[in-house]
Coordinates of C-alpha atoms in Angstrom, one line a residue:
Chain A
X192 CA 0.1 -0.1 0.3
X193 CA 1.1 3.2 -0.9
X194 CA 1.6 6.2 1.0
X195 CA -0.2 8.7 -0.9
X196 CA 1.5 12.5 0.2
X197 CA -0.6 15.1 -0.1
X198 CA 0.3 16.7 3.0
X199 CA 2.2 19.8 1.1
X200 CA -0.8 20.4 -1.6
X201 CA -3.3 20.7 1.6
X202 CA -0.8 22.8 3.3
X203 CA -0.6 25.3 0.3
X204 CA -4.2 25.5 -0.4
X205 CA -5.5 26.3 3.2
X206 CA -2.9 29.6 2.9
X207 CA -4.5 32.6 2.0
X208 CA -3.0 32.9 -1.4
X209 CA -1.9 36.7 -1.9
X210 CA -4.8 37.2 -5.0
X211 CA -8.0 38.9 -4.6
X212 CA -9.3 39.3 -1.0
X213 CA -11.7 36.8 0.5
X214 CA -14.9 39.0 0.0
X215 CA -14.6 40.5 -3.4
X216 CA -13.9 36.4 -4.3
X217 CA -16.9 35.4 -2.6
X218 CA -19.4 38.5 -4.2
X219 CA -17.8 37.7 -7.4
X220 CA -19.1 34.1 -7.5
X221 CA -22.2 34.7 -6.1
X222 CA -22.5 37.6 -8.5
X223 CA -21.5 35.5 -11.4
X224 CA -24.1 32.7 -10.2
X225 CA -26.5 35.2 -10.1
X226 CA -25.6 36.6 -13.4
X227 CA -25.7 33.1 -15.4
X228 CA -29.1 32.4 -13.7
X229 CA -30.7 35.7 -14.6
X230 CA -29.8 34.9 -18.1
X231 CA -30.3 31.3 -18.5
X232 CA -33.3 30.6 -15.9
X233 CA -32.3 26.7 -15.8
X234 CA -32.5 26.7 -11.9
X235 CA -34.8 28.6 -10.4
X236 CA -37.6 27.8 -12.9
X237 CA -37.3 24.4 -12.0
X238 CA -37.4 25.0 -8.1
X239 CA -40.3 27.3 -8.6
X240 CA -42.5 25.2 -10.7
X241 CA -41.0 22.3 -8.1
X242 CA -42.5 23.6 -5.0
X243 CA -45.8 24.7 -6.2
X244 CA -46.3 21.1 -7.9
X245 CA -45.2 19.9 -4.1
X246 CA -47.6 22.3 -1.8
X247 CA -50.1 21.0 -4.2
X248 CA -49.1 17.1 -3.4
X249 CA -49.2 18.2 -0.1
X250 CA -52.0 19.5 0.2
X251 CA -53.9 16.4 -1.8
X252 CA -51.8 13.9 0.3
X253 CA -52.6 15.3 3.4
X254 CA -56.1 16.4 2.7
X255 CA -55.2 20.0 4.7
X256 CA -58.4 21.1 6.3
X257 CA -58.8 24.0 8.3
X258 CA -57.8 21.9 11.7
X259 CA -54.9 20.1 9.5
X260 CA -53.2 23.3 8.0
X261 CA -52.5 24.9 11.2
X262 CA -50.2 22.0 12.4
X263 CA -48.4 20.8 9.3
X264 CA -48.3 23.8 7.1
X265 CA -44.9 24.6 8.3
X266 CA -44.0 21.0 7.9
X267 CA -45.2 21.6 4.2
X268 CA -43.2 24.6 4.2
X269 CA -39.9 23.6 5.1
X270 CA -40.0 20.0 3.7
X271 CA -40.7 22.2 0.2
X272 CA -38.1 24.6 0.8
X273 CA -35.2 21.7 1.5
X274 CA -36.5 19.4 -1.3
X275 CA -36.3 22.5 -4.0
X276 CA -33.0 23.3 -2.3
X277 CA -31.3 20.1 -2.8
X278 CA -32.4 20.2 -6.7
X279 CA -30.4 23.8 -6.6
X280 CA -28.0 22.2 -4.7
X281 CA -27.4 19.2 -7.6
X282 CA -27.8 21.4 -10.3
X283 CA -25.4 24.5 -8.6
X284 CA -22.1 22.1 -8.5
X285 CA -22.7 19.7 -11.2
X286 CA -23.0 22.9 -14.0
X287 CA -19.5 24.0 -13.1
X288 CA -18.5 20.5 -13.6
X289 CA -19.7 19.6 -16.5
X290 CA -18.6 22.9 -18.6
X291 CA -15.1 22.3 -17.0
X292 CA -15.7 25.6 -14.8
X293 CA -14.9 23.7 -11.3
X294 CA -11.2 23.2 -12.6
X295 CA -10.8 26.8 -13.5
X296 CA -12.0 28.1 -10.1
X297 CA -9.9 25.9 -8.2
X298 CA -6.8 27.0 -10.6
X299 CA -7.3 30.6 -9.4
X300 CA -5.1 31.9 -7.3
X301 CA -7.5 32.7 -4.5
X302 CA -8.7 31.3 -1.1
X303 CA -10.4 28.0 -1.5
X304 CA -13.0 28.7 1.8
X305 CA -13.9 32.2 -0.7
X306 CA -15.1 29.6 -3.5
X307 CA -16.9 27.6 -0.9
X308 CA -18.9 30.6 0.8
X309 CA -19.4 32.0 -3.1
X310 CA -20.9 28.7 -4.5
X311 CA -23.0 29.0 -0.6
X312 CA -24.6 32.1 -1.0
X313 CA -25.9 31.9 -4.4
X314 CA -27.4 28.8 -3.5
X315 CA -28.4 30.1 -0.1
X316 CA -30.1 32.9 -2.6
X317 CA -32.4 30.4 -4.7
X318 CA -33.2 29.2 -1.8
X319 CA -34.6 32.1 -0.3
X320 CA -36.3 33.2 -3.6
X321 CA -38.2 29.9 -3.0
X322 CA -39.0 30.9 0.4
X323 CA -40.2 33.8 -0.3
X324 CA -42.5 33.0 -2.9
X325 CA -43.6 29.5 -1.4
X326 CA -44.7 31.8 1.5
X327 CA -47.0 34.1 -0.7
X328 CA -48.2 30.8 -2.6
X329 CA -49.6 29.0 1.3
X330 CA -50.8 32.5 2.4
X331 CA -52.8 33.0 -0.7
X332 CA -53.6 29.2 -1.1
X333 CA -54.2 28.4 2.4
X334 CA -55.0 31.5 4.1
X335 CA -52.3 31.2 6.8
X336 CA -50.6 34.3 6.8
X337 CA -46.5 32.9 7.1
X338 CA -45.5 36.6 6.6
X339 CA -44.1 36.9 10.3
X340 CA -40.9 38.7 11.6
X341 CA -40.1 35.4 13.6
X342 CA -40.7 32.8 10.8
X343 CA -38.7 34.6 8.4
X344 CA -35.5 34.7 11.1
X345 CA -36.0 30.8 11.8
X346 CA -36.5 30.3 7.8
X347 CA -33.0 32.5 7.2
X348 CA -31.3 30.4 10.2
X349 CA -32.7 27.3 9.1
X350 CA -31.6 27.8 5.2
X351 CA -28.5 29.0 6.1
X352 CA -27.3 25.3 8.0
X353 CA -28.9 23.7 5.3
X354 CA -27.3 25.7 2.5
X355 CA -23.4 25.4 4.3
X356 CA -23.9 21.2 4.8
X357 CA -25.6 21.0 1.2
X358 CA -22.9 23.2 -0.5
X359 CA -19.9 20.7 1.4
X360 CA -21.7 17.9 0.2
X361 CA -22.6 18.7 -3.1
X362 CA -19.2 19.3 -4.0
X363 CA -18.1 15.7 -2.9
X364 CA -21.4 14.1 -4.8
X365 CA -20.5 16.0 -8.3
X366 CA -17.8 13.7 -9.0
X367 CA -20.0 10.3 -7.9
X368 CA -21.2 8.1 -10.8
X369 CA -24.8 8.6 -9.5
X370 CA -24.8 12.0 -7.7
X371 CA -28.3 13.1 -8.1
X372 CA -29.2 10.4 -6.3
X373 CA -26.3 10.1 -3.5
X374 CA -26.9 13.9 -2.8
X375 CA -30.2 13.4 -0.7
X376 CA -28.9 10.3 0.9
X377 CA -26.1 12.2 2.1
X378 CA -27.8 15.3 2.9
X379 CA -30.8 14.5 4.8
X380 CA -29.5 13.0 7.5
X381 CA -26.8 15.4 8.5
X382 CA -29.2 18.2 8.4
X383 CA -31.7 17.1 10.3
X384 CA -31.0 18.5 13.2
X385 CA -31.5 22.1 11.4
X386 CA -34.5 20.5 9.8
X387 CA -36.0 19.4 12.9
X388 CA -35.6 22.5 14.7
X389 CA -36.7 24.9 12.1
X390 CA -40.2 23.0 11.8
X391 CA -40.6 22.8 15.8
X392 CA -39.8 26.4 15.8
X393 CA -41.9 27.4 13.1
X394 CA -45.0 25.4 14.6
X395 CA -45.0 27.0 17.9
X396 CA -44.7 30.5 16.3
X397 CA -47.8 30.2 13.9
X398 CA -49.6 28.9 17.0
X399 CA -48.9 32.1 18.4
X400 CA -47.0 30.0 21.4
X401 CA -45.5 32.6 24.5
X402 CA -42.0 32.9 23.2
X403 CA -40.0 31.7 25.7
X404 CA -41.8 27.8 24.9
X405 CA -39.8 28.0 21.3
X406 CA -37.0 30.7 21.6
X407 CA -34.8 27.8 22.8
X408 CA -35.2 26.5 19.1
X409 CA -33.8 29.7 17.2
X410 CA -31.0 29.5 19.7
X411 CA -30.0 26.2 18.8
X412 CA -30.5 26.7 14.9
X413 CA -27.9 29.5 15.9
X414 CA -25.4 27.4 17.5
X415 CA -26.1 24.9 14.8
X416 CA -25.2 27.4 12.1
X417 CA -22.3 28.5 13.5
X418 CA -20.7 25.0 14.3
X419 CA -21.7 24.1 10.8
X420 CA -19.7 26.8 8.9
X421 CA -16.8 26.4 11.0
X422 CA -16.8 23.0 9.6
X423 CA -17.4 23.3 6.3
X424 CA -15.3 25.8 5.9
X425 CA -12.2 23.3 7.5
X426 CA -13.4 20.6 5.6
X427 CA -14.1 22.0 2.3
X428 CA -10.1 22.8 1.8
X429 CA -10.0 18.7 2.0
X430 CA -12.9 17.9 -0.4
X431 CA -11.3 20.2 -3.6
X432 CA -7.8 19.9 -2.9
X433 CA -6.8 18.0 -6.1
Chain B
X49 CA 6.4 -3.4 -4.5
X50 CA 6.9 -5.4 -2.1
X51 CA 3.7 -7.1 -0.6
X52 CA 3.3 -8.6 3.1
X53 CA 0.8 -11.4 2.3
X54 CA -1.4 -12.4 4.8
X55 CA 0.0 -11.9 8.0
X56 CA -0.8 -14.7 10.9
X57 CA -3.2 -13.8 13.8
X58 CA -1.3 -12.0 16.2
X59 CA -1.2 -13.4 19.9
X60 CA -2.9 -10.2 21.1
X61 CA -5.8 -10.7 18.7
X62 CA -5.9 -13.9 19.7
X63 CA -6.3 -13.1 23.4
X64 CA -8.8 -10.8 22.8
X65 CA -10.8 -13.3 20.7
X66 CA -10.8 -15.2 23.9
X67 CA -11.6 -13.0 26.4
X68 CA -14.3 -11.2 24.4
X69 CA -15.9 -14.6 23.4
X70 CA -16.1 -15.8 27.3
X71 CA -17.2 -12.6 28.5
X72 CA -19.7 -12.3 25.8
X73 CA -21.1 -15.6 27.5
X74 CA -20.6 -14.6 30.7
X75 CA -22.6 -11.6 30.1
X76 CA -25.2 -12.7 28.9
X77 CA -25.7 -15.3 31.0
X78 CA -25.7 -12.6 34.4
X79 CA -27.8 -11.0 32.2
X80 CA -30.5 -13.8 31.8
X81 CA -30.2 -15.7 35.2
X82 CA -27.9 -13.5 37.9
X83 CA -29.5 -10.1 38.0
X84 CA -32.5 -9.9 39.9
X85 CA -36.1 -10.2 38.4
X86 CA -37.5 -6.4 37.4
X87 CA -41.4 -6.0 38.4
X88 CA -41.7 -5.5 34.7
X89 CA -40.8 -8.8 34.2
X90 CA -38.4 -10.6 31.8
X91 CA -38.0 -8.4 29.5
X92 CA -36.7 -6.0 31.6
X93 CA -33.6 -8.2 31.1
X94 CA -33.3 -7.1 27.7
X95 CA -31.9 -3.5 29.1
X96 CA -28.1 -5.0 29.6
X97 CA -27.8 -5.9 26.4
X98 CA -29.4 -2.8 24.5
X99 CA -27.4 -0.3 27.0
X100 CA -24.2 -2.0 26.0
X101 CA -24.8 -2.6 22.6
X102 CA -25.4 1.1 22.5
X103 CA -22.2 2.1 24.6
X104 CA -20.2 -0.3 22.1
X105 CA -21.9 1.5 19.2
X106 CA -21.1 5.0 20.5
X107 CA -17.4 3.9 21.0
X108 CA -17.2 2.7 17.3
X109 CA -18.8 6.0 16.2
X110 CA -16.0 8.0 18.1
X111 CA -13.4 5.7 16.7
X112 CA -14.5 6.5 13.2
X113 CA -14.7 10.0 14.0
X114 CA -11.0 10.2 15.4
X115 CA -9.7 8.0 12.5
X116 CA -11.5 9.9 9.8
X117 CA -9.5 13.1 11.4
X118 CA -6.6 11.3 11.4
X119 CA -6.9 10.3 7.7
X120 CA -7.0 13.7 6.8
X121 CA -4.0 14.8 8.7
X122 CA -2.0 12.0 7.8
X123 CA -3.0 10.5 4.6
X124 CA -2.3 7.1 5.5
X125 CA -4.6 4.5 3.7
X126 CA -4.8 2.1 7.5
X127 CA -7.3 5.2 9.4
X128 CA -9.3 4.9 6.2
X129 CA -9.6 1.1 6.9
X130 CA -10.2 1.9 10.8
X131 CA -13.0 4.4 10.0
X132 CA -14.3 1.8 7.6
X133 CA -14.4 -1.1 10.2
X134 CA -15.3 0.8 13.1
X135 CA -18.5 2.3 11.1
X136 CA -19.8 -1.3 10.2
X137 CA -19.3 -2.2 13.5
X138 CA -21.0 0.8 15.0
X139 CA -24.0 0.2 12.5
X140 CA -24.1 -3.5 13.7
X141 CA -24.3 -2.9 17.3
X142 CA -26.6 0.6 17.2
X143 CA -28.7 -1.4 14.9
X144 CA -29.2 -4.0 17.2
X145 CA -29.7 -1.6 20.3
X146 CA -32.9 -0.3 17.9
X147 CA -33.8 -3.8 17.4
X148 CA -33.8 -4.7 21.0
X149 CA -35.0 -1.4 22.2
X150 CA -38.2 -2.4 19.9
X151 CA -38.6 -5.4 22.0
X152 CA -38.6 -3.8 25.2
X153 CA -40.8 -1.0 24.0
X154 CA -43.6 -3.5 22.8
X155 CA -44.9 -4.9 25.9
X156 CA -44.0 -1.5 28.2
X157 CA -44.9 1.1 25.7
X158 CA -47.5 -1.3 23.9
X159 CA -45.9 -0.2 20.7
X160 CA -42.7 -0.9 19.0
X161 CA -42.1 2.7 18.1
X162 CA -42.8 5.7 18.4
X163 CA -41.2 9.2 17.2
X164 CA -39.8 10.1 20.5
X165 CA -36.9 12.3 20.5
X166 CA -34.5 9.9 21.8
X167 CA -35.7 7.5 19.3
X168 CA -35.6 9.5 16.7
X169 CA -31.8 10.7 17.1
X170 CA -30.7 7.1 17.2
X171 CA -32.7 6.1 14.1
X172 CA -30.8 9.4 12.7
X173 CA -27.7 8.1 13.5
X174 CA -28.2 4.7 12.2
X175 CA -29.2 6.6 8.4
X176 CA -25.9 8.8 8.6
X177 CA -23.9 6.4 9.0
X178 CA -25.8 4.0 6.5
X179 CA -25.2 6.8 4.0
X180 CA -21.2 6.5 4.6
X181 CA -21.3 3.5 3.1
X182 CA -23.4 4.4 0.3
X183 CA -20.9 7.3 -0.4
X184 CA -18.1 5.0 -0.3
X185 CA -20.0 2.9 -3.1
X186 CA -20.3 6.0 -5.3
X187 CA -16.4 6.6 -5.6
X188 CA -13.9 5.0 -7.7
X189 CA -10.5 6.6 -7.0
X190 CA -9.4 5.5 -3.7
X191 CA -7.7 8.3 -2.9
X192 CA -10.7 10.4 -3.4
X193 CA -13.0 7.7 -1.4
X194 CA -11.0 7.9 1.5
X195 CA -10.6 11.7 1.7
X196 CA -14.5 12.4 1.3
X197 CA -15.3 9.6 3.2
X198 CA -13.4 11.0 5.9
X199 CA -15.0 14.0 5.3
X200 CA -18.3 12.8 6.0
X201 CA -17.2 10.6 8.7
X202 CA -16.3 14.5 10.8
X203 CA -19.7 15.7 9.6
X204 CA -22.1 12.6 10.6
X205 CA -20.3 12.6 13.9
X206 CA -20.9 15.8 14.5
X207 CA -24.5 15.7 13.4
X208 CA -25.3 13.0 15.6
X209 CA -23.7 14.7 18.6
X210 CA -25.9 17.8 17.3
X211 CA -28.7 15.7 17.2
X212 CA -28.2 13.9 20.3
X213 CA -27.9 17.0 22.3
X214 CA -31.1 18.2 20.9
X215 CA -33.0 15.5 22.0
X216 CA -31.8 15.0 25.2
X217 CA -32.1 18.5 26.4
X218 CA -35.9 18.7 25.5
X219 CA -37.8 16.9 28.6
X220 CA -40.9 15.4 26.5
X221 CA -38.7 12.3 25.5
X222 CA -41.0 9.2 27.5
X223 CA -37.5 6.9 27.2
X224 CA -36.4 6.2 30.9
X225 CA -32.9 7.2 32.0
X226 CA -31.5 4.5 34.7
X227 CA -28.3 6.2 35.0
X228 CA -28.7 9.6 36.7
X229 CA -32.3 11.0 37.2
X230 CA -35.0 9.7 34.8
X231 CA -37.0 12.6 32.6
X232 CA -40.3 13.3 34.3
X233 CA -42.5 12.2 31.1
X234 CA -40.5 8.6 31.3
X235 CA -42.5 5.6 31.1
X236 CA -41.5 2.4 32.0
X237 CA -38.8 3.6 34.1
X238 CA -37.0 0.7 36.6
X239 CA -33.9 1.4 38.7
X240 CA -30.9 -0.6 38.6
X241 CA -30.9 -1.1 43.0
X242 CA -29.7 -3.9 43.8
X243 CA -25.5 -4.5 43.3
X244 CA -26.1 -7.6 41.5
X245 CA -28.1 -5.7 39.0
X246 CA -25.5 -2.8 39.0
X247 CA -22.7 -5.4 38.3
X248 CA -24.6 -7.2 35.5
X249 CA -24.7 -3.7 33.8
X250 CA -21.3 -2.7 34.2
X251 CA -19.9 -6.3 33.1
X252 CA -22.0 -6.2 29.7
X253 CA -21.6 -2.4 29.2
X254 CA -17.7 -3.6 29.3
X255 CA -18.5 -6.8 27.3
X256 CA -19.9 -4.9 24.5
X257 CA -16.7 -2.4 24.4
X258 CA -14.3 -5.5 24.1
X259 CA -16.1 -7.2 21.9
X260 CA -16.7 -3.9 19.4
X261 CA -12.7 -3.2 19.6
X262 CA -12.7 -7.2 18.8
X263 CA -14.8 -6.9 15.8
X264 CA -13.5 -3.7 14.5
X265 CA -9.8 -5.3 14.7
X266 CA -11.5 -8.6 12.8
X267 CA -12.9 -6.1 10.1
X268 CA -9.5 -4.1 9.8
X269 CA -7.4 -7.4 9.1
X270 CA -10.2 -8.3 6.6
X271 CA -10.2 -4.7 4.7
X272 CA -6.4 -5.1 4.4
X273 CA -6.4 -8.0 3.0
X274 CA -8.7 -7.4 0.5
X275 CA -6.7 -4.4 -0.4
X276 CA -3.8 -6.2 -0.6
X277 CA -5.7 -9.0 -2.8
X278 CA -6.8 -6.2 -4.7
X279 CA -3.3 -5.0 -5.1
X280 CA -2.0 -8.5 -6.6
X281 CA -4.4 -8.7 -8.9
X282 CA -3.6 -5.5 -10.4
X283 CA 0.2 -6.3 -10.6
X284 CA -0.5 -10.2 -12.0
X285 CA -3.0 -8.1 -14.6
X286 CA -0.6 -5.1 -15.7
X287 CA 2.0 -8.2 -16.1

């Protein structure tokens, strides 16, 4: 068995190169993704259409009548955002790889962490667009007003955690043989603490429970986000080192 | 490239195997006959194995997480093999924990399974590590497979810690806690109050820890030999 000496490349990769500053690389990459999406619109349309279909199927499957809505509408809201987000995650790195852009990005003399955050932010923005339109859709279709400041805060915290893990994992699964099937299997168990806390928080907020009953959930989400962001930042260097 | 062909089992491993088998027999006999019968009846005896297997499985996952970190730092394939071995053993042991818990829960809770926070976190743990094995199947390049598997091993462990943390701090679980204060809603609680019960519990936990280490060692050896055979095969084919 040969020992593979990759240590030098890891160290080189983790050092901040003297090129562009961190945040500018990040913003440039996010802007690039948004511009490409604005011109091509291959991702956001699919995500939005999927969300509408998912809400439709949920409303038939769960028979969302007046009483069922109050307890399960936040679940529908979250599951749809998560699944639509997964569609986006699958495409966002696959399109980089299939068009040969991933190698170019990795060759660029910029910090790898900036590439990660750039990708993560564009995924996050797509999820927010879907979430915003979904909120409107549910408010109109089910007459449940989801436009509450705390719900927005929970959606923000939850999607940040999900997009962090999702971007890290999709940068691995993009190299796999069956990448579209592998991503959900890897992503769902690992992001479950986030989804669980977010759904519990949202249900409690929507039911109008007093703040001390549910404030622990957003706090846990915040802790999870910080831990996952730090972990993903460290691990991303190992994922893209070739 | 010189190949070390299959080495005979070391004396330590042979000794460990004998000890593990003996301990397993004694621990099972203790759980079944030595420990006094609880007011819950015979079904409570499953608890000794349930907690023992959980401890063994948790240790295996901890070993896997450490081995994953070491692989990323050292880039030695032995840590990759160690992580794989530990996760497979951990999956078997935690799988047994879940199944034995369900068997106990059926007469006590009147259901095999309930979406209790503790049960949910155990199920998520199992699924995360099952996904780890799926991930390994997805990549052919050995270097990339080992690297991605190590990254996922670390991520899965932290997520499992977090799920456990979330679900354990919440008071609404019905799962009893035998060591330490039981949650207020716990159903089917029982007390380990006699010294015979305590001894049985400690001995069972020790047994499953030794068994886990022995099994990981065997699985590691098997993986090492498999890779040697593959390397030899490639050598012969390339001639």
